[in-house]
Amino acid sequence: MKDFLQYLLSLIVDHPDEIKIEEKAFGENTLQYIVSANQEDIGKIIGKGGKIIQSIRNVVKILAVKENKQIRIEVG
C-alpha cells in the first residue's frame, strides 16, 4: 500500500525523490500514512479545493477495502 501511494504521488510532483511517507499502525486493520514532500509540491498533492488528495484517498481506500483495512492519509 505504501509503495502504491509513493508511486501515485511521484507521478504528480516535480521532486519525487523528496517524498517521504511515514506509516503508523493503529490496531490490526487501521493504518495512517503521513506524507511529506518539497514545499513546492504540497499544493500539487492537495490540489484545488483538496480534490487531488481526495482522489488519491479514494483510490487507496479501494485497495484497502480489498485487504480489509482502513487507511488515513495526512499531508504535512
mmCIF file with all atom_site columns, C-alpha atoms in Angstrom:
data_model
loop_
_atom_site.group_PDB
_atom_site.id
_atom_site.type_symbol
_atom_site.label_atom_id
_atom_site.label_alt_id
_atom_site.label_comp_id
_atom_site.label_asym_id
_atom_site.label_entity_id
_atom_site.label_seq_id
_atom_site.pdbx_PDB_ins_code
_atom_site.Cartn_x
_atom_site.Cartn_y
_atom_site.Cartn_z
_atom_site.occupancy
_atom_site.B_iso_or_equiv
_atom_site.pdbx_formal_charge
_atom_site.auth_seq_id
_atom_site.auth_comp_id
_atom_site.auth_asym_id
_atom_site.auth_atom_id
_atom_site.pdbx_PDB_model_num
ATOM 1  C CA . MET A 1 1  ? 0.000   0.000  0.000   1.00 0.00 ? 1  MET A CA 1
ATOM 2  C CA . LYS A 1 2  ? 2.793   2.402  0.931   1.00 0.00 ? 2  LYS A CA 1
ATOM 3  C CA . ASP A 1 3  ? 4.635   1.655  -2.323  1.00 0.00 ? 3  ASP A CA 1
ATOM 4  C CA . PHE A 1 4  ? 1.472   2.276  -4.334  1.00 0.00 ? 4  PHE A CA 1
ATOM 5  C CA . LEU A 1 5  ? 0.928   5.607  -2.574  1.00 0.00 ? 5  LEU A CA 1
ATOM 6  C CA . GLN A 1 6  ? 4.566   6.545  -3.242  1.00 0.00 ? 6  GLN A CA 1
ATOM 7  C CA . TYR A 1 7  ? 4.089   5.679  -6.917  1.00 0.00 ? 7  TYR A CA 1
ATOM 8  C CA . LEU A 1 8  ? 0.900   7.759  -7.259  1.00 0.00 ? 8  LEU A CA 1
ATOM 9  C CA . LEU A 1 9  ? 2.469   10.775 -5.601  1.00 0.00 ? 9  LEU A CA 1
ATOM 10 C CA . SER A 1 10 ? 5.640   10.533 -7.694  1.00 0.00 ? 10 SER A CA 1
ATOM 11 C CA . LEU A 1 11 ? 3.525   10.964 -10.836 1.00 0.00 ? 11 LEU A CA 1
ATOM 12 C CA . ILE A 1 12 ? 2.113   14.273 -9.563  1.00 0.00 ? 12 ILE A CA 1
ATOM 13 C CA . VAL A 1 13 ? 5.076   16.122 -8.064  1.00 0.00 ? 13 VAL A CA 1
ATOM 14 C CA . ASP A 1 14 ? 8.160   17.812 -9.534  1.00 0.00 ? 14 ASP A CA 1
ATOM 15 C CA . HIS A 1 15 ? 10.518  16.428 -6.867  1.00 0.00 ? 15 HIS A CA 1
ATOM 16 C CA . PRO A 1 16 ? 9.566   12.745 -6.440  1.00 0.00 ? 16 PRO A CA 1
ATOM 17 C CA . ASP A 1 17 ? 12.842  11.946 -4.675  1.00 0.00 ? 17 ASP A CA 1
ATOM 18 C CA . GLU A 1 18 ? 11.798  14.217 -1.783  1.00 0.00 ? 18 GLU A CA 1
ATOM 19 C CA . ILE A 1 19 ? 8.558   12.384 -0.976  1.00 0.00 ? 19 ILE A CA 1
ATOM 20 C CA . LYS A 1 20 ? 8.609   10.745 2.440   1.00 0.00 ? 20 LYS A CA 1
ATOM 21 C CA . ILE A 1 21 ? 5.797   8.582  3.754   1.00 0.00 ? 21 ILE A CA 1
ATOM 22 C CA . GLU A 1 22 ? 5.621   7.612  7.410   1.00 0.00 ? 22 GLU A CA 1
ATOM 23 C CA . GLU A 1 23 ? 3.401   4.645  8.241   1.00 0.00 ? 23 GLU A CA 1
ATOM 24 C CA . LYS A 1 24 ? 1.700   4.262  11.625  1.00 0.00 ? 24 LYS A CA 1
ATOM 25 C CA . ALA A 1 25 ? -0.412  1.289  12.626  1.00 0.00 ? 25 ALA A CA 1
ATOM 26 C CA . PHE A 1 26 ? -3.435  1.599  14.895  1.00 0.00 ? 26 PHE A CA 1
ATOM 27 C CA . GLY A 1 27 ? -4.518  -1.907 15.769  1.00 0.00 ? 27 GLY A CA 1
ATOM 28 C CA . GLU A 1 28 ? -4.568  -4.692 13.225  1.00 0.00 ? 28 GLU A CA 1
ATOM 29 C CA . ASN A 1 29 ? -6.622  -3.089 10.479  1.00 0.00 ? 29 ASN A CA 1
ATOM 30 C CA . THR A 1 30 ? -6.004  0.662  10.595  1.00 0.00 ? 30 THR A CA 1
ATOM 31 C CA . LEU A 1 31 ? -3.026  2.398  9.019   1.00 0.00 ? 31 LEU A CA 1
ATOM 32 C CA . GLN A 1 32 ? -2.144  6.068  8.807   1.00 0.00 ? 32 GLN A CA 1
ATOM 33 C CA . TYR A 1 33 ? 0.211   7.462  6.204   1.00 0.00 ? 33 TYR A CA 1
ATOM 34 C CA . ILE A 1 34 ? 1.791   10.846 6.837   1.00 0.00 ? 34 ILE A CA 1
ATOM 35 C CA . VAL A 1 35 ? 3.109   12.334 3.612   1.00 0.00 ? 35 VAL A CA 1
ATOM 36 C CA . SER A 1 36 ? 5.793   14.997 3.499   1.00 0.00 ? 36 SER A CA 1
ATOM 37 C CA . ALA A 1 37 ? 7.258   16.479 0.335   1.00 0.00 ? 37 ALA A CA 1
ATOM 38 C CA . ASN A 1 38 ? 9.013   19.508 -1.063  1.00 0.00 ? 38 ASN A CA 1
ATOM 39 C CA . GLN A 1 39 ? 7.075   22.674 -0.158  1.00 0.00 ? 39 GLN A CA 1
ATOM 40 C CA . GLU A 1 40 ? 6.542   23.419 -3.860  1.00 0.00 ? 40 GLU A CA 1
ATOM 41 C CA . ASP A 1 41 ? 4.837   20.044 -4.289  1.00 0.00 ? 41 ASP A CA 1
ATOM 42 C CA . ILE A 1 42 ? 2.447   20.146 -1.321  1.00 0.00 ? 42 ILE A CA 1
ATOM 43 C CA . GLY A 1 43 ? -0.042  22.254 -3.279  1.00 0.00 ? 43 GLY A CA 1
ATOM 44 C CA . LYS A 1 44 ? 0.079   19.797 -6.170  1.00 0.00 ? 44 LYS A CA 1
ATOM 45 C CA . ILE A 1 45 ? -0.597  16.879 -3.835  1.00 0.00 ? 45 ILE A CA 1
ATOM 46 C CA . ILE A 1 46 ? -3.554  18.628 -2.199  1.00 0.00 ? 46 ILE A CA 1
ATOM 47 C CA . GLY A 1 47 ? -4.937  20.180 -5.381  1.00 0.00 ? 47 GLY A CA 1
ATOM 48 C CA . LYS A 1 48 ? -7.517  22.910 -5.794  1.00 0.00 ? 48 LYS A CA 1
ATOM 49 C CA . GLY A 1 49 ? -10.096 22.528 -3.061  1.00 0.00 ? 49 GLY A CA 1
ATOM 50 C CA . GLY A 1 50 ? -8.415  19.300 -1.924  1.00 0.00 ? 50 GLY A CA 1
ATOM 51 C CA . LYS A 1 51 ? -9.600  17.412 -4.998  1.00 0.00 ? 51 LYS A CA 1
ATOM 52 C CA . ILE A 1 52 ? -6.311  15.646 -5.777  1.00 0.00 ? 52 ILE A CA 1
ATOM 53 C CA . ILE A 1 53 ? -5.681  14.322 -2.260  1.00 0.00 ? 53 ILE A CA 1
ATOM 54 C CA . GLN A 1 54 ? -9.317  13.248 -2.008  1.00 0.00 ? 54 GLN A CA 1
ATOM 55 C CA . SER A 1 55 ? -8.984  11.309 -5.262  1.00 0.00 ? 55 SER A CA 1
ATOM 56 C CA . ILE A 1 56 ? -5.798  9.654  -4.000  1.00 0.00 ? 56 ILE A CA 1
ATOM 57 C CA . ARG A 1 57 ? -7.564  8.737  -0.756  1.00 0.00 ? 57 ARG A CA 1
ATOM 58 C CA . ASN A 1 58 ? -10.436 7.195  -2.727  1.00 0.00 ? 58 ASN A CA 1
ATOM 59 C CA . VAL A 1 59 ? -8.128  5.054  -4.874  1.00 0.00 ? 59 VAL A CA 1
ATOM 60 C CA . VAL A 1 60 ? -6.133  3.861  -1.859  1.00 0.00 ? 60 VAL A CA 1
ATOM 61 C CA . LYS A 1 61 ? -9.379  3.191  0.021   1.00 0.00 ? 61 LYS A CA 1
ATOM 62 C CA . ILE A 1 62 ? -10.492 0.823  -2.747  1.00 0.00 ? 62 ILE A CA 1
ATOM 63 C CA . LEU A 1 63 ? -7.309  -1.208 -2.290  1.00 0.00 ? 63 LEU A CA 1
ATOM 64 C CA . ALA A 1 64 ? -7.640  -1.068 1.496   1.00 0.00 ? 64 ALA A CA 1
ATOM 65 C CA . VAL A 1 65 ? -11.182 -2.457 1.418   1.00 0.00 ? 65 VAL A CA 1
ATOM 66 C CA . LYS A 1 66 ? -9.917  -5.435 -0.589  1.00 0.00 ? 66 LYS A CA 1
ATOM 67 C CA . GLU A 1 67 ? -7.397  -6.088 2.200   1.00 0.00 ? 67 GLU A CA 1
ATOM 68 C CA . ASN A 1 68 ? -9.961  -5.447 4.968   1.00 0.00 ? 68 ASN A CA 1
ATOM 69 C CA . LYS A 1 69 ? -8.073  -2.384 6.212   1.00 0.00 ? 69 LYS A CA 1
ATOM 70 C CA . GLN A 1 70 ? -8.836  1.246  6.985   1.00 0.00 ? 70 GLN A CA 1
ATOM 71 C CA . ILE A 1 71 ? -6.444  3.865  5.689   1.00 0.00 ? 71 ILE A CA 1
ATOM 72 C CA . ARG A 1 72 ? -5.900  7.504  6.650   1.00 0.00 ? 72 ARG A CA 1
ATOM 73 C CA . ILE A 1 73 ? -3.670  9.796  4.603   1.00 0.00 ? 73 ILE A CA 1
ATOM 74 C CA . GLU A 1 74 ? -2.417  13.092 6.022   1.00 0.00 ? 74 GLU A CA 1
ATOM 75 C CA . VAL A 1 75 ? -0.288  15.639 4.167   1.00 0.00 ? 75 VAL A CA 1
ATOM 76 C CA . GLY A 1 76 ? 2.013   17.788 6.214   1.00 0.00 ? 76 GLY A CA 1
#
